[in-house]
Amino acid sequence: MPSWQGCRRLVEGELAVFADRLPDSLDSRFYGAVEAAQARVYRPLWTQAR
């Protein structure tokens, strides 16, 4: 699977997003930086206990 290649500083209005519980998640390690205006917070309405 491809991953982010390179090293640069984020510019104003960019975010690097990472999932802290899923080491193989499709986050900024895969897609790169995202525009802050595109970021949203989602909260689950219901979850099933494991």
mmCIF file of N, CA and C in Angstrom:
data_model
loop_
_atom_site.group_PDB
_atom_site.id
_atom_site.type_symbol
_atom_site.label_atom_id
_atom_site.label_comp_id
_atom_site.label_asym_id
_atom_site.label_seq_id
_atom_site.Cartn_x
_atom_site.Cartn_y
_atom_site.Cartn_z
ATOM 1 N N MET A 1 0.840 -1.161 0.000
ATOM 2 C CA MET A 1 0.000 0.000 0.000
ATOM 3 C C MET A 1 0.897 1.241 0.000
ATOM 4 N N PRO A 2 0.593 2.247 -0.805
ATOM 5 C CA PRO A 2 1.435 3.443 -0.829
ATOM 6 C C PRO A 2 1.334 4.208 0.485
ATOM 7 N N SER A 3 2.340 4.984 0.777
ATOM 8 C CA SER A 3 2.316 5.815 1.974
ATOM 9 C C SER A 3 2.956 7.158 1.663
ATOM 10 N N TRP A 4 2.750 8.114 2.558
ATOM 11 C CA TRP A 4 3.283 9.468 2.392
ATOM 12 C C TRP A 4 4.793 9.400 2.257
ATOM 13 N N GLN A 5 5.319 10.034 1.256
ATOM 14 C CA GLN A 5 6.756 10.078 1.036
ATOM 15 C C GLN A 5 7.200 11.529 1.084
ATOM 16 N N GLY A 6 8.174 11.808 1.868
ATOM 17 C CA GLY A 6 8.700 13.162 1.929
ATOM 18 C C GLY A 6 8.684 13.712 3.340
ATOM 19 N N CYS A 7 9.222 14.894 3.446
ATOM 20 C CA CYS A 7 9.295 15.563 4.730
ATOM 21 C C CYS A 7 9.145 17.053 4.470
ATOM 22 N N ARG A 8 8.172 17.666 5.097
ATOM 23 C CA ARG A 8 7.983 19.108 4.960
ATOM 24 C C ARG A 8 7.213 19.617 6.153
ATOM 25 N N ARG A 9 7.272 20.906 6.373
ATOM 26 C CA ARG A 9 6.500 21.525 7.448
ATOM 27 C C ARG A 9 5.080 21.759 6.968
ATOM 28 N N LEU A 10 4.156 21.626 7.890
ATOM 29 C CA LEU A 10 2.773 21.965 7.568
ATOM 30 C C LEU A 10 2.669 23.476 7.431
ATOM 31 N N VAL A 11 1.835 23.905 6.525
ATOM 32 C CA VAL A 11 1.586 25.338 6.377
ATOM 33 C C VAL A 11 0.306 25.686 7.130
ATOM 34 N N GLU A 12 0.070 26.966 7.333
ATOM 35 C CA GLU A 12 -1.134 27.395 8.036
ATOM 36 C C GLU A 12 -2.365 26.853 7.326
ATOM 37 N N GLY A 13 -3.274 26.293 8.097
ATOM 38 C CA GLY A 13 -4.496 25.737 7.531
ATOM 39 C C GLY A 13 -4.415 24.258 7.197
ATOM 40 N N GLU A 14 -3.279 23.617 7.479
ATOM 41 C CA GLU A 14 -3.129 22.182 7.236
ATOM 42 C C GLU A 14 -3.054 21.428 8.560
ATOM 43 N N LEU A 15 -3.509 20.192 8.539
ATOM 44 C CA LEU A 15 -3.427 19.307 9.701
ATOM 45 C C LEU A 15 -2.829 17.972 9.282
ATOM 46 N N ALA A 16 -2.114 17.356 10.201
ATOM 47 C CA ALA A 16 -1.690 15.969 10.033
ATOM 48 C C ALA A 16 -2.541 15.167 11.010
ATOM 49 N N VAL A 17 -3.347 14.258 10.501
ATOM 50 C CA VAL A 17 -4.264 13.497 11.352
ATOM 51 C C VAL A 17 -3.805 12.044 11.440
ATOM 52 N N PHE A 18 -3.852 11.506 12.654
ATOM 53 C CA PHE A 18 -3.402 10.143 12.902
ATOM 54 C C PHE A 18 -4.377 9.434 13.827
ATOM 55 N N ALA A 19 -4.582 8.165 13.582
ATOM 56 C CA ALA A 19 -5.384 7.334 14.481
ATOM 57 C C ALA A 19 -4.427 6.722 15.499
ATOM 58 N N ASP A 20 -4.687 6.950 16.783
ATOM 59 C CA ASP A 20 -3.762 6.462 17.804
ATOM 60 C C ASP A 20 -3.993 5.010 18.206
ATOM 61 N N ARG A 21 -5.090 4.418 17.763
ATOM 62 C CA ARG A 21 -5.376 3.026 18.143
ATOM 63 C C ARG A 21 -5.250 2.044 16.982
ATOM 64 N N LEU A 22 -5.034 2.550 15.795
ATOM 65 C CA LEU A 22 -4.958 1.686 14.614
ATOM 66 C C LEU A 22 -3.659 1.961 13.859
ATOM 67 N N PRO A 23 -2.632 1.150 14.050
ATOM 68 C CA PRO A 23 -1.348 1.416 13.409
ATOM 69 C C PRO A 23 -1.390 1.347 11.881
ATOM 70 N N ASP A 24 -2.382 0.670 11.304
ATOM 71 C CA ASP A 24 -2.462 0.561 9.847
ATOM 72 C C ASP A 24 -3.642 1.349 9.278
ATOM 73 N N SER A 25 -4.061 2.409 9.983
ATOM 74 C CA SER A 25 -5.209 3.195 9.524
ATOM 75 C C SER A 25 -4.840 4.057 8.316
ATOM 76 N N LEU A 26 -5.844 4.451 7.573
ATOM 77 C CA LEU A 26 -5.632 5.332 6.424
ATOM 78 C C LEU A 26 -5.765 6.774 6.905
ATOM 79 N N ASP A 27 -4.672 7.317 7.432
ATOM 80 C CA ASP A 27 -4.664 8.668 7.952
ATOM 81 C C ASP A 27 -3.599 9.469 7.209
ATOM 82 N N SER A 28 -3.006 10.464 7.836
ATOM 83 C CA SER A 28 -2.015 11.294 7.146
ATOM 84 C C SER A 28 -0.764 10.524 6.742
ATOM 85 N N ARG A 29 -0.542 9.357 7.332
ATOM 86 C CA ARG A 29 0.577 8.522 6.877
ATOM 87 C C ARG A 29 0.314 7.989 5.476
ATOM 88 N N PHE A 30 -0.947 7.932 5.082
ATOM 89 C CA PHE A 30 -1.337 7.438 3.760
ATOM 90 C C PHE A 30 -1.671 8.589 2.815
ATOM 91 N N TYR A 31 -2.509 9.525 3.275
ATOM 92 C CA TYR A 31 -2.999 10.606 2.415
ATOM 93 C C TYR A 31 -2.175 11.880 2.472
ATOM 94 N N GLY A 32 -1.368 12.054 3.504
ATOM 95 C CA GLY A 32 -0.644 13.306 3.672
ATOM 96 C C GLY A 32 -1.482 14.308 4.453
ATOM 97 N N ALA A 33 -1.063 15.565 4.435
ATOM 98 C CA ALA A 33 -1.754 16.611 5.189
ATOM 99 C C ALA A 33 -3.139 16.865 4.595
ATOM 100 N N VAL A 34 -4.049 17.307 5.449
ATOM 101 C CA VAL A 34 -5.402 17.653 5.006
ATOM 102 C C VAL A 34 -5.676 19.106 5.374
ATOM 103 N N GLU A 35 -6.574 19.725 4.636
ATOM 104 C CA GLU A 35 -6.949 21.104 4.938
ATOM 105 C C GLU A 35 -7.767 21.126 6.223
ATOM 106 N N ALA A 36 -7.455 22.055 7.105
ATOM 107 C CA ALA A 36 -8.166 22.155 8.381
ATOM 108 C C ALA A 36 -9.657 22.370 8.165
ATOM 109 N N ALA A 37 -10.036 23.057 7.108
ATOM 110 C CA ALA A 37 -11.457 23.309 6.828
ATOM 111 C C ALA A 37 -12.210 22.015 6.526
ATOM 112 N N GLN A 38 -11.506 20.955 6.153
ATOM 113 C CA GLN A 38 -12.142 19.679 5.842
ATOM 114 C C GLN A 38 -12.283 18.774 7.066
ATOM 115 N N ALA A 39 -11.650 19.126 8.176
ATOM 116 C CA ALA A 39 -11.654 18.278 9.377
ATOM 117 C C ALA A 39 -12.981 18.394 10.119
ATOM 118 N N ARG A 40 -13.474 17.264 10.602
ATOM 119 C CA ARG A 40 -14.713 17.197 11.373
ATOM 120 C C ARG A 40 -14.513 16.248 12.550
ATOM 121 N N VAL A 41 -15.315 16.399 13.568
ATOM 122 C CA VAL A 41 -15.315 15.492 14.713
ATOM 123 C C VAL A 41 -16.604 14.697 14.663
ATOM 124 N N TYR A 42 -16.472 13.394 14.719
ATOM 125 C CA TYR A 42 -17.635 12.502 14.732
ATOM 126 C C TYR A 42 -17.635 11.720 16.031
ATOM 127 N N ARG A 43 -18.783 11.649 16.651
ATOM 128 C CA ARG A 43 -18.934 10.871 17.880
ATOM 129 C C ARG A 43 -19.928 9.743 17.616
ATOM 130 N N PRO A 44 -19.598 8.539 18.046
ATOM 131 C CA PRO A 44 -20.526 7.425 17.816
ATOM 132 C C PRO A 44 -21.824 7.617 18.600
ATOM 133 N N LEU A 45 -22.928 7.276 17.968
ATOM 134 C CA LEU A 45 -24.217 7.330 18.648
ATOM 135 C C LEU A 45 -24.451 6.084 19.483
ATOM 136 N N TRP A 46 -23.909 4.956 19.015
ATOM 137 C CA TRP A 46 -24.079 3.683 19.702
ATOM 138 C C TRP A 46 -22.921 2.784 19.323
ATOM 139 N N THR A 47 -22.352 2.129 20.298
ATOM 140 C CA THR A 47 -21.300 1.148 20.030
ATOM 141 C C THR A 47 -21.637 -0.144 20.753
ATOM 142 N N GLN A 48 -21.197 -1.222 20.194
ATOM 143 C CA GLN A 48 -21.436 -2.531 20.790
ATOM 144 C C GLN A 48 -20.206 -2.918 21.594
ATOM 145 N N ALA A 49 -20.401 -3.305 22.840
ATOM 146 C CA ALA A 49 -19.281 -3.716 23.686
ATOM 147 C C ALA A 49 -18.635 -4.961 23.107
ATOM 148 N N ARG A 50 -17.336 -5.028 23.220
ATOM 149 C CA ARG A 50 -16.606 -6.193 22.705
ATOM 150 C C ARG A 50 -16.495 -7.254 23.742
#
